[in-house]
XYZ file of C-alpha atoms in Angstrom:
366
model
C 0.000 0.000 0.000
C 1.542 3.325 -1.066
C 1.037 6.380 1.108
C 0.130 9.925 0.239
C -1.272 10.568 3.704
C 1.511 12.524 5.386
C 5.197 13.270 5.128
C 5.311 12.027 8.723
C 4.812 8.519 7.327
C 8.194 8.570 5.592
C 11.166 6.763 7.132
C 14.231 8.507 8.452
C 16.703 9.445 5.740
C 19.814 7.222 5.623
C 22.041 10.239 6.315
C 20.037 10.934 9.458
C 20.402 7.334 10.584
C 24.138 7.586 9.905
C 24.265 10.717 12.055
C 22.519 8.853 14.867
C 25.008 6.022 14.619
C 27.941 8.445 14.614
C 26.588 10.149 17.724
C 26.287 6.827 19.534
C 29.941 6.574 20.515
C 30.851 6.522 24.168
C 29.572 8.649 27.015
C 28.633 12.314 26.589
C 27.262 14.845 29.034
C 23.469 14.786 29.019
C 20.781 17.459 28.635
C 22.494 19.327 25.807
C 26.022 19.728 27.173
C 27.428 17.750 24.270
C 29.433 18.558 21.119
C 26.517 17.962 18.733
C 24.253 20.457 20.478
C 27.109 22.956 20.680
C 27.758 22.569 16.957
C 24.045 22.954 16.241
C 24.178 26.422 17.799
C 26.955 27.432 15.405
C 25.044 26.100 12.419
C 21.826 27.838 13.458
C 23.602 31.159 13.912
C 25.148 30.795 10.454
C 21.723 30.150 8.892
C 19.461 32.440 10.915
C 21.618 35.187 12.400
C 24.107 35.903 15.159
C 21.487 36.029 17.922
C 19.716 32.780 17.015
C 19.634 29.988 19.590
C 18.260 26.494 19.050
C 16.474 24.488 21.734
C 16.066 20.906 20.478
C 12.798 19.252 21.486
C 11.052 15.965 20.802
C 7.863 16.913 18.943
C 6.342 19.646 16.817
C 3.517 20.192 19.292
C 6.127 20.559 22.011
C 8.013 23.123 19.938
C 4.892 25.209 19.366
C 3.756 25.082 22.988
C 7.211 25.894 24.374
C 7.655 28.772 21.941
C 4.274 30.299 22.739
C 4.531 29.784 26.498
C 7.899 31.528 26.562
C 6.583 34.379 24.409
C 3.369 35.062 26.334
C 2.407 36.104 29.865
C -0.355 34.223 31.644
C -2.968 36.582 30.223
C -1.683 36.425 26.677
C -3.323 34.995 23.561
C -2.098 33.993 20.120
C -3.712 35.001 16.823
C -3.705 32.281 14.151
C -5.802 31.090 11.232
C -8.703 28.745 11.809
C -6.657 26.042 10.027
C -3.565 26.460 12.211
C -2.143 23.178 13.428
C -1.904 24.607 16.942
C -5.665 25.226 16.779
C -6.924 22.057 15.085
C -4.429 19.228 15.547
C -2.680 19.567 18.891
C -5.534 18.384 21.121
C -5.797 21.776 22.769
C -2.185 21.613 23.983
C -1.660 25.403 23.881
C -4.767 25.792 26.037
C -4.397 22.704 28.240
C -0.656 22.833 28.815
C 0.164 26.476 28.235
C -3.032 28.185 29.349
C -2.962 30.121 26.063
C -6.137 31.191 24.291
C -6.024 30.787 20.508
C -7.825 33.567 18.646
C -8.677 32.352 15.151
C -9.353 34.166 11.903
C -10.744 32.744 8.638
C -8.298 32.081 5.814
C -9.662 30.503 2.658
C -6.205 29.677 1.316
C -4.607 29.064 4.724
C -2.682 32.342 4.731
C -3.034 34.894 7.493
C -2.940 38.566 6.429
C -2.039 41.809 8.217
C -5.780 42.432 8.614
C -5.831 39.558 11.115
C -3.628 41.625 13.408
C -6.098 44.504 13.354
C -9.029 42.139 13.953
C -8.002 41.760 17.605
C -5.765 44.774 18.137
C -8.512 46.829 19.791
C -8.600 44.244 22.586
C -5.133 45.302 23.721
C -5.386 46.856 27.179
C -8.943 45.620 27.795
C -8.897 43.543 31.006
C -12.004 41.695 29.872
C -10.208 40.257 26.832
C -7.380 37.794 26.384
C -4.479 39.924 25.201
C -3.445 39.216 21.584
C 0.315 39.471 22.059
C 1.600 36.917 19.525
C 0.713 36.207 15.913
C 1.456 32.647 14.746
C 1.993 31.774 11.076
C 2.390 28.289 9.581
C 4.863 27.827 6.702
C 3.879 26.081 4.528
C 0.258 26.548 5.511
C -2.010 23.701 6.457
C -3.571 24.041 2.995
C -0.248 23.650 1.219
C 0.153 27.304 0.282
C 3.329 29.328 0.785
C 3.973 32.783 2.237
C 6.456 34.905 0.303
C 9.080 36.892 2.236
C 7.132 40.058 1.423
C 3.897 38.623 2.838
C 5.667 37.545 6.011
C 7.288 40.952 6.400
C 3.932 42.688 6.043
C 2.454 40.530 8.820
C 5.480 41.043 11.051
C 5.448 44.802 10.545
C 1.744 44.980 11.365
C 2.220 42.854 14.485
C 5.277 44.712 15.730
C 3.551 48.055 15.182
C 0.908 46.898 17.661
C 3.456 45.561 20.145
C 2.834 41.921 19.194
C 5.466 39.270 18.561
C 5.578 36.817 15.650
C 5.908 33.041 15.897
C 6.361 30.830 12.854
C 5.349 27.174 12.895
C 7.933 25.927 10.417
C 7.078 22.257 10.295
C 7.443 22.491 6.488
C 9.631 25.579 6.311
C 12.127 23.671 4.170
C 9.488 22.988 1.511
C 8.568 26.671 1.381
C 12.173 27.835 1.107
C 12.853 25.395 -1.721
C 9.632 26.327 -3.520
C 10.621 30.004 -3.424
C 14.342 29.325 -3.933
C 15.327 31.446 -0.947
C 17.466 30.731 2.131
C 15.779 29.870 5.419
C 16.720 33.258 6.813
C 14.681 35.058 4.138
C 11.485 33.477 5.514
C 12.348 33.978 9.176
C 14.869 36.442 10.581
C 14.843 38.773 7.592
C 11.032 38.690 7.463
C 10.681 39.849 11.070
C 9.861 36.503 12.695
C 10.812 36.459 16.384
C 10.626 32.753 17.242
C 10.589 29.713 14.979
C 9.427 26.136 15.477
C 11.790 24.370 13.082
C 10.502 21.102 11.627
C 12.565 17.957 11.270
C 10.391 14.847 11.205
C 8.495 15.919 8.067
C 11.793 16.303 6.217
C 13.810 13.196 7.012
C 14.361 13.015 10.768
C 13.353 10.045 12.885
C 12.536 12.222 15.875
C 13.077 15.822 16.796
C 12.334 19.466 16.114
C 13.738 22.693 17.529
C 12.562 25.966 18.993
C 14.819 28.563 17.365
C 14.775 31.902 19.140
C 15.662 34.587 16.596
C 15.137 37.607 18.860
C 16.166 36.879 22.476
C 13.985 39.731 23.760
C 10.880 37.895 22.489
C 11.066 35.071 25.045
C 11.416 34.586 28.750
C 12.478 31.360 30.445
C 12.370 29.131 27.377
C 14.906 26.731 28.894
C 12.734 26.324 32.000
C 9.527 25.921 29.978
C 11.177 23.192 27.909
C 11.931 21.164 31.037
C 8.563 21.828 32.672
C 6.728 20.634 29.564
C 8.703 17.369 29.449
C 10.539 18.214 26.203
C 14.116 18.354 27.549
C 15.739 15.165 26.249
C 18.410 13.709 28.505
C 20.276 12.260 25.510
C 19.868 15.420 23.493
C 22.854 14.625 21.315
C 20.665 12.232 19.324
C 18.179 14.985 18.471
C 20.909 17.528 17.752
C 22.859 15.094 15.568
C 19.784 14.532 13.388
C 19.158 18.248 13.017
C 22.806 18.762 12.123
C 22.510 16.139 9.392
C 20.033 18.401 7.592
C 22.760 21.030 7.237
C 26.101 19.230 7.237
C 27.279 15.961 5.668
C 27.862 13.099 8.044
C 31.573 12.241 7.993
C 32.499 10.193 4.921
C 36.234 9.604 4.492
C 35.697 8.364 0.930
C 33.720 11.345 -0.380
C 35.580 13.987 -2.314
C 35.794 17.262 -0.386
C 34.767 19.301 -3.426
C 31.757 17.054 -4.001
C 30.598 17.646 -0.432
C 31.085 21.391 -0.726
C 29.091 21.529 -3.969
C 26.223 19.349 -2.793
C 22.934 20.825 -1.656
C 22.225 20.405 2.028
C 19.974 17.522 2.960
C 17.032 19.721 3.928
C 17.115 21.186 0.420
C 17.380 17.832 -1.354
C 14.583 16.263 0.671
C 12.204 19.196 0.300
C 12.960 19.608 -3.391
C 12.143 15.966 -4.059
C 8.871 16.099 -2.113
C 7.796 19.300 -3.870
C 8.649 17.896 -7.292
C 6.569 14.788 -6.684
C 3.544 16.888 -5.694
C 3.946 18.884 -8.898
C 4.133 15.620 -10.860
C 1.036 14.284 -9.117
C -1.014 17.351 -9.937
C 0.162 17.369 -13.537
C -0.801 13.716 -13.898
C -4.380 14.493 -12.865
C -4.704 17.779 -14.740
C -6.694 16.200 -17.584
C -9.324 15.161 -15.021
C -9.873 18.759 -13.973
C -10.799 20.733 -17.123
C -12.357 24.130 -16.615
C -15.133 23.795 -19.189
C -16.826 20.542 -18.140
C -17.899 18.691 -15.036
C -14.682 17.713 -13.290
C -14.195 14.272 -11.755
C -11.207 15.746 -9.905
C -11.327 19.407 -8.843
C -8.274 20.999 -7.269
C -9.167 23.201 -4.317
C -5.813 24.855 -3.561
C -2.746 25.745 -5.605
C 0.040 23.186 -5.359
C 2.941 25.336 -4.155
C 4.969 22.831 -2.161
C 4.430 19.142 -1.398
C 0.641 18.899 -0.975
C -2.220 18.451 -3.427
C -5.784 19.229 -2.339
C -8.712 18.117 -4.483
C -12.290 16.912 -4.434
C -13.531 13.711 -6.060
C -16.433 11.294 -5.656
C -16.563 9.671 -2.225
C -16.920 6.220 -3.753
C -13.758 6.758 -5.779
C -11.857 7.965 -2.726
C -13.001 4.892 -0.792
C -11.922 2.554 -3.594
C -8.518 4.225 -3.893
C -7.983 3.938 -0.174
C -7.973 0.162 -0.468
C -4.556 0.533 -2.118
C -3.277 3.944 -1.003
C -3.265 5.813 2.292
C -4.508 9.420 2.273
C -6.769 11.586 4.375
C -10.173 13.112 3.806
C -9.882 16.839 4.470
C -13.433 18.172 4.302
C -16.782 17.984 2.537
C -16.909 18.300 -1.232
C -19.107 20.458 -3.421
C -21.987 17.977 -3.014
C -22.734 15.264 -0.437
C -21.395 12.559 -2.749
C -17.980 14.252 -3.062
C -15.156 14.748 -0.582
C -12.066 16.925 -0.343
C -8.845 14.950 0.126
C -5.203 15.764 0.767
C -2.407 13.973 -1.054
C 0.953 14.620 0.560
C 4.350 13.761 -0.921
C 7.405 13.028 1.218
C 11.162 13.067 0.706
C 11.088 9.409 -0.310
C 8.098 9.558 -2.682
C 9.268 8.326 -6.079
C 8.145 9.093 -9.604
C 6.964 5.485 -9.852
C 4.846 5.945 -6.697
C 3.197 8.998 -8.226
C 2.685 7.482 -11.671
C 1.141 4.321 -10.239
C -1.230 6.374 -8.101
C -2.198 8.646 -10.996
C -2.909 5.608 -13.160
C -5.029 4.113 -10.391
C -7.062 7.339 -10.074
C -7.749 7.300 -13.804
C -8.660 3.624 -13.781
C -10.933 3.922 -10.747
C -12.796 6.876 -12.205
C -13.293 4.953 -15.446
C -15.087 2.043 -13.778
């Protein structure tokens, strides 16, 4: 059974596994006092700026909750789209664990706009209202769309003008950067983002993410929050080593030095492959979605990174699911149709996509 359900389904990349094996040599000081975590700080500063600091954690939900808890006082709230992962898919963790109210705004294409800042800005100073002190953006969005650096800067400027901070849930930041052909810094530090949740497991890691503080004045007590929320790994070197593998080659005495220097970093290669397979998938179904006739497959969002959203008959979706994993996303245009999400991962192959596309055509033809 092939899977287009989630990039979380993909295995760890071999380079990541090699990094884990290389880190598993002898005793090292625990809780982050190890060479891998120290090196990760150097790498993060080189990519995101001189003030950036990485706090490796175990899960994406943990990264988001720790970031927001350290950015907000007890009376603070976070503004996010109605689709935001921290609102829909974290089992209320910001509220339950962090005591943080999530203030949601509609976003048909998943993208928050500067108007969302103004929607709640008048509540600032009102003791009867949760204080909207952080704006959270997801990159790529939960609907597969991508914010440009200019769009991010506009949101950040609007938030900062109102005294709010900006958090970016970057679970698929790599896919966005590759899609736009820009460095990670262009979508974070240079765009005015204050704190980043940097994704790893959706782009080749076995386990691990990181809270990356870009502006130290935006947080308070992040190291204590990480421990209190049970996200401080005792053997942190194994998380840090995986994150490092996204940016630096794991030692290979056989590889030519010039070849290593010329190679794209792993985060780029993985994200580029996933994005390309989503583009291939959409192209393979394009003939099923003509504009001038009834469409058996109707795309509902642009394919800008590694996700394809579409509607199709429920019976067809059910038949396809006997051979392929993917998720229903929402209701379709009519009761007999459903919106689905097809997600490509770093290890999705052209053969995987072509076989699935052929199966969609064949199933619709029955």
